[in-house]
PDB file of C-alpha atoms in Angstrom:
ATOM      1  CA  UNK A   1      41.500  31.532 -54.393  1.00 54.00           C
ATOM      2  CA  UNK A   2      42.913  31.308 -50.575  1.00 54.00           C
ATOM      3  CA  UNK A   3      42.275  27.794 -49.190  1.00 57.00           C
ATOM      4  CA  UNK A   4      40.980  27.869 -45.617  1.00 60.00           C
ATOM      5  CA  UNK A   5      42.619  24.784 -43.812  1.00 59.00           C
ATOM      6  CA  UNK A   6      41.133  23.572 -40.575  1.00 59.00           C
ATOM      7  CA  UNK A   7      43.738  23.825 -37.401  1.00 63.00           C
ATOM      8  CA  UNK A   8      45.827  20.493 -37.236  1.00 60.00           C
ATOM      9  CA  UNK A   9      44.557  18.721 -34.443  1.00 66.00           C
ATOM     10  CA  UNK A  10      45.978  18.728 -30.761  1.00 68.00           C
ATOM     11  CA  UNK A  11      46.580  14.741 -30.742  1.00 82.00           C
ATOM     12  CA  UNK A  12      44.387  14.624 -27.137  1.00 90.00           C
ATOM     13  CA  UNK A  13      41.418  12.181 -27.116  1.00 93.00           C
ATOM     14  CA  UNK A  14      38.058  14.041 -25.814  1.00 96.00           C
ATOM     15  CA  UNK A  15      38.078  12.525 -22.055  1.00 96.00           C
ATOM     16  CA  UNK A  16      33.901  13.379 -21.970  1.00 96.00           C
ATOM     17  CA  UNK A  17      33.777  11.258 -25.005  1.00 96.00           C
ATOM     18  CA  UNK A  18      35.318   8.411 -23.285  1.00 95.00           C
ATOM     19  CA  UNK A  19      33.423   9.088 -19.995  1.00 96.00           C
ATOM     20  CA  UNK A  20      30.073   8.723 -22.764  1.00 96.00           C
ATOM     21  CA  UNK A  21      31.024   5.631 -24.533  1.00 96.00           C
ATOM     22  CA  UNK A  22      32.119   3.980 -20.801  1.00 95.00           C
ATOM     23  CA  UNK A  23      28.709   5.274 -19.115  1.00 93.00           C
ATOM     24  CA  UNK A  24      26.325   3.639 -22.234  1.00 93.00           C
ATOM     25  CA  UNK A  25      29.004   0.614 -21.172  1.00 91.00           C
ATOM     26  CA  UNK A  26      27.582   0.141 -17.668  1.00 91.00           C
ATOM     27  CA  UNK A  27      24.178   1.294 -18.825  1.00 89.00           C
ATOM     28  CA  UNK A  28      24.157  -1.513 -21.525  1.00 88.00           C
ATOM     29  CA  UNK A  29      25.624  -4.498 -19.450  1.00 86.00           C
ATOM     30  CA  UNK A  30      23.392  -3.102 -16.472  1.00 82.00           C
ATOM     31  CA  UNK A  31      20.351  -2.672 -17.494  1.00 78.00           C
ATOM     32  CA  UNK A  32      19.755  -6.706 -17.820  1.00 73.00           C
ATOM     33  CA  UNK A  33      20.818  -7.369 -14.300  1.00 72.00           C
ATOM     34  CA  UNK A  34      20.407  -4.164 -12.008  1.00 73.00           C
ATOM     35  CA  UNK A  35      17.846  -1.350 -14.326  1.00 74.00           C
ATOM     36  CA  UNK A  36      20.843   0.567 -14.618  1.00 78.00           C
ATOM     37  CA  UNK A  37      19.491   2.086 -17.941  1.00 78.00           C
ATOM     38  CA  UNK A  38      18.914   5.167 -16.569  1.00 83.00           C
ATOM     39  CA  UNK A  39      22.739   5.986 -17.154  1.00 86.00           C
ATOM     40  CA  UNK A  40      22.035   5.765 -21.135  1.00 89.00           C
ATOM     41  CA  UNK A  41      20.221   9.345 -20.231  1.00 90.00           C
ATOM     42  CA  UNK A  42      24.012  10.552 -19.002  1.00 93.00           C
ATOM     43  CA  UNK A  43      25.498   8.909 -21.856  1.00 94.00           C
ATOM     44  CA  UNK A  44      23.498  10.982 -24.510  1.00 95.00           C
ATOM     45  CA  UNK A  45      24.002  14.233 -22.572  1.00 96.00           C
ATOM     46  CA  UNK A  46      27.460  13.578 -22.566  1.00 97.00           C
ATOM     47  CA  UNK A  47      28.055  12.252 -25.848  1.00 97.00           C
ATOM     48  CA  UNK A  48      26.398  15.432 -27.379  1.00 97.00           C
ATOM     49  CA  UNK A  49      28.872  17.682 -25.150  1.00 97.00           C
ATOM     50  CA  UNK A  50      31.741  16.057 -25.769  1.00 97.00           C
ATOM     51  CA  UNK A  51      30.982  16.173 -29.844  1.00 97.00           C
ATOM     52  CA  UNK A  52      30.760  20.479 -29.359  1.00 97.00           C
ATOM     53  CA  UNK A  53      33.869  20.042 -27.352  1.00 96.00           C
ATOM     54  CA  UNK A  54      35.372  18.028 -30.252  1.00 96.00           C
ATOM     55  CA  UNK A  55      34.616  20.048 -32.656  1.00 95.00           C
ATOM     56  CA  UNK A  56      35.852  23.384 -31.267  1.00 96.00           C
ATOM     57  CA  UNK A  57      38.538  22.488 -29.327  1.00 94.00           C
ATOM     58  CA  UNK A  58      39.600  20.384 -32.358  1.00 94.00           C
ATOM     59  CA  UNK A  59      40.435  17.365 -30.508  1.00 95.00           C
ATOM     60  CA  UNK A  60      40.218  13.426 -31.401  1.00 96.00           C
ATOM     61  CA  UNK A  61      37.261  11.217 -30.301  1.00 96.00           C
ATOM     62  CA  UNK A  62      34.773  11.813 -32.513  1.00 96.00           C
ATOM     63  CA  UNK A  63      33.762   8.255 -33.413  1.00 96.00           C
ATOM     64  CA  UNK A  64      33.966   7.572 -29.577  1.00 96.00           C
ATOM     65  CA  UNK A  65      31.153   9.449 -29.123  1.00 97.00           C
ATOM     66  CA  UNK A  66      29.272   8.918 -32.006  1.00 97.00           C
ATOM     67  CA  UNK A  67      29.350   5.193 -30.644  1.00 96.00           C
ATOM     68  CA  UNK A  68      28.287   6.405 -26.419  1.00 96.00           C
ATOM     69  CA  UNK A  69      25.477   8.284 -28.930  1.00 97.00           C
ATOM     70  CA  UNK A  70      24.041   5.361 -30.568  1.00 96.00           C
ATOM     71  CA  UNK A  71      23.987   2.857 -27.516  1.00 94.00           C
ATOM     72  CA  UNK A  72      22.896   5.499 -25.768  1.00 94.00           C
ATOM     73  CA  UNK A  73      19.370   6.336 -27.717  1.00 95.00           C
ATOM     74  CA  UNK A  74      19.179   2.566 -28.793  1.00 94.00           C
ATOM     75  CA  UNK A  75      18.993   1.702 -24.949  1.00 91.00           C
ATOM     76  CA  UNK A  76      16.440   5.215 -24.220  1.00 87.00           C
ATOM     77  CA  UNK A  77      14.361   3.299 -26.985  1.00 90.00           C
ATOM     78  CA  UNK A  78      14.457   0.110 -26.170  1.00 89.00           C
ATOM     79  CA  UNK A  79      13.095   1.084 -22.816  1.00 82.00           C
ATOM     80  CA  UNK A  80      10.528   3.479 -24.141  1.00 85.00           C
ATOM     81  CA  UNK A  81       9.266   0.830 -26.201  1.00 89.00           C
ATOM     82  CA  UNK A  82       9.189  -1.388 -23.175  1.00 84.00           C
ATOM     83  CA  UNK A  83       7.068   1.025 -21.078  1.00 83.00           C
ATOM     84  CA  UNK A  84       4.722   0.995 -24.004  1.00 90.00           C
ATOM     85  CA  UNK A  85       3.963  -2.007 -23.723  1.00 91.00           C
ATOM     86  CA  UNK A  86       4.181  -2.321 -20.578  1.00 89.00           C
ATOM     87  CA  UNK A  87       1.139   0.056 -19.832  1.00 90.00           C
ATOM     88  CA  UNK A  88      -1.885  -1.865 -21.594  1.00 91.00           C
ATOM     89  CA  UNK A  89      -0.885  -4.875 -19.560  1.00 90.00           C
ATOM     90  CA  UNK A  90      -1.188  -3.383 -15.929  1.00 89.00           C
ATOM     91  CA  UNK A  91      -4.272  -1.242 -17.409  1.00 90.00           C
ATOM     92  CA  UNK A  92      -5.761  -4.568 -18.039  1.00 91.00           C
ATOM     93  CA  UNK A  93      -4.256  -6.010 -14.211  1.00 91.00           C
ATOM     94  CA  UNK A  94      -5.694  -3.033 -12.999  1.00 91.00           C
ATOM     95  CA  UNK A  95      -9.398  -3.213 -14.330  1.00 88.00           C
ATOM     96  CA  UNK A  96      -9.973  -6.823 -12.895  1.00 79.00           C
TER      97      UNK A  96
END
């Protein structure tokens, strides 16, 4: 039986990973003050890149972008849910 060890890793952080976790930063502090939610859309995008990149370039940041991930679909749904509600409301505006 051969044992198939993975490459060690090359010690570099993923710099899209960090770029994903510090975009669902601004889009999480910004979205109360100046709708910058909009960047959680960037943050997802990137977050899922940089996790390929991870994994075939064998480099460190997983976790980092695991976390950009997660703030970054909490904050899409949060503001989905939002709009849902949202809509019955200025239906109702609308009709009177």
């Amino acid at each position: 039986m051969s044992s198939t060890k993975a490459p060690p890793t090359t010690g570099r952080i993923n710099m899209l990973a960090i770029a994903a976790v510090a975009l669902a930063a601004v889009a999480f502090s910004g979205i109360w003050f100046f709708g910058l939610g909009i960047l959680a859309t960037f943050a997802v995008g990137a977050g899922h890149v940089s996790l390929n990149q991870i994994k075939r370039k064998n480099e460190k940041g997983r976790s980092v972008a695991i976390v950009a991930l997660v703030l970054g679909y909490g904050l899409a749904t949060w503001a989905l849910i939002n709009v849902l509600t949202y809509i019955p409301v200025a239906l109702q505006q609308m009709a009177n």
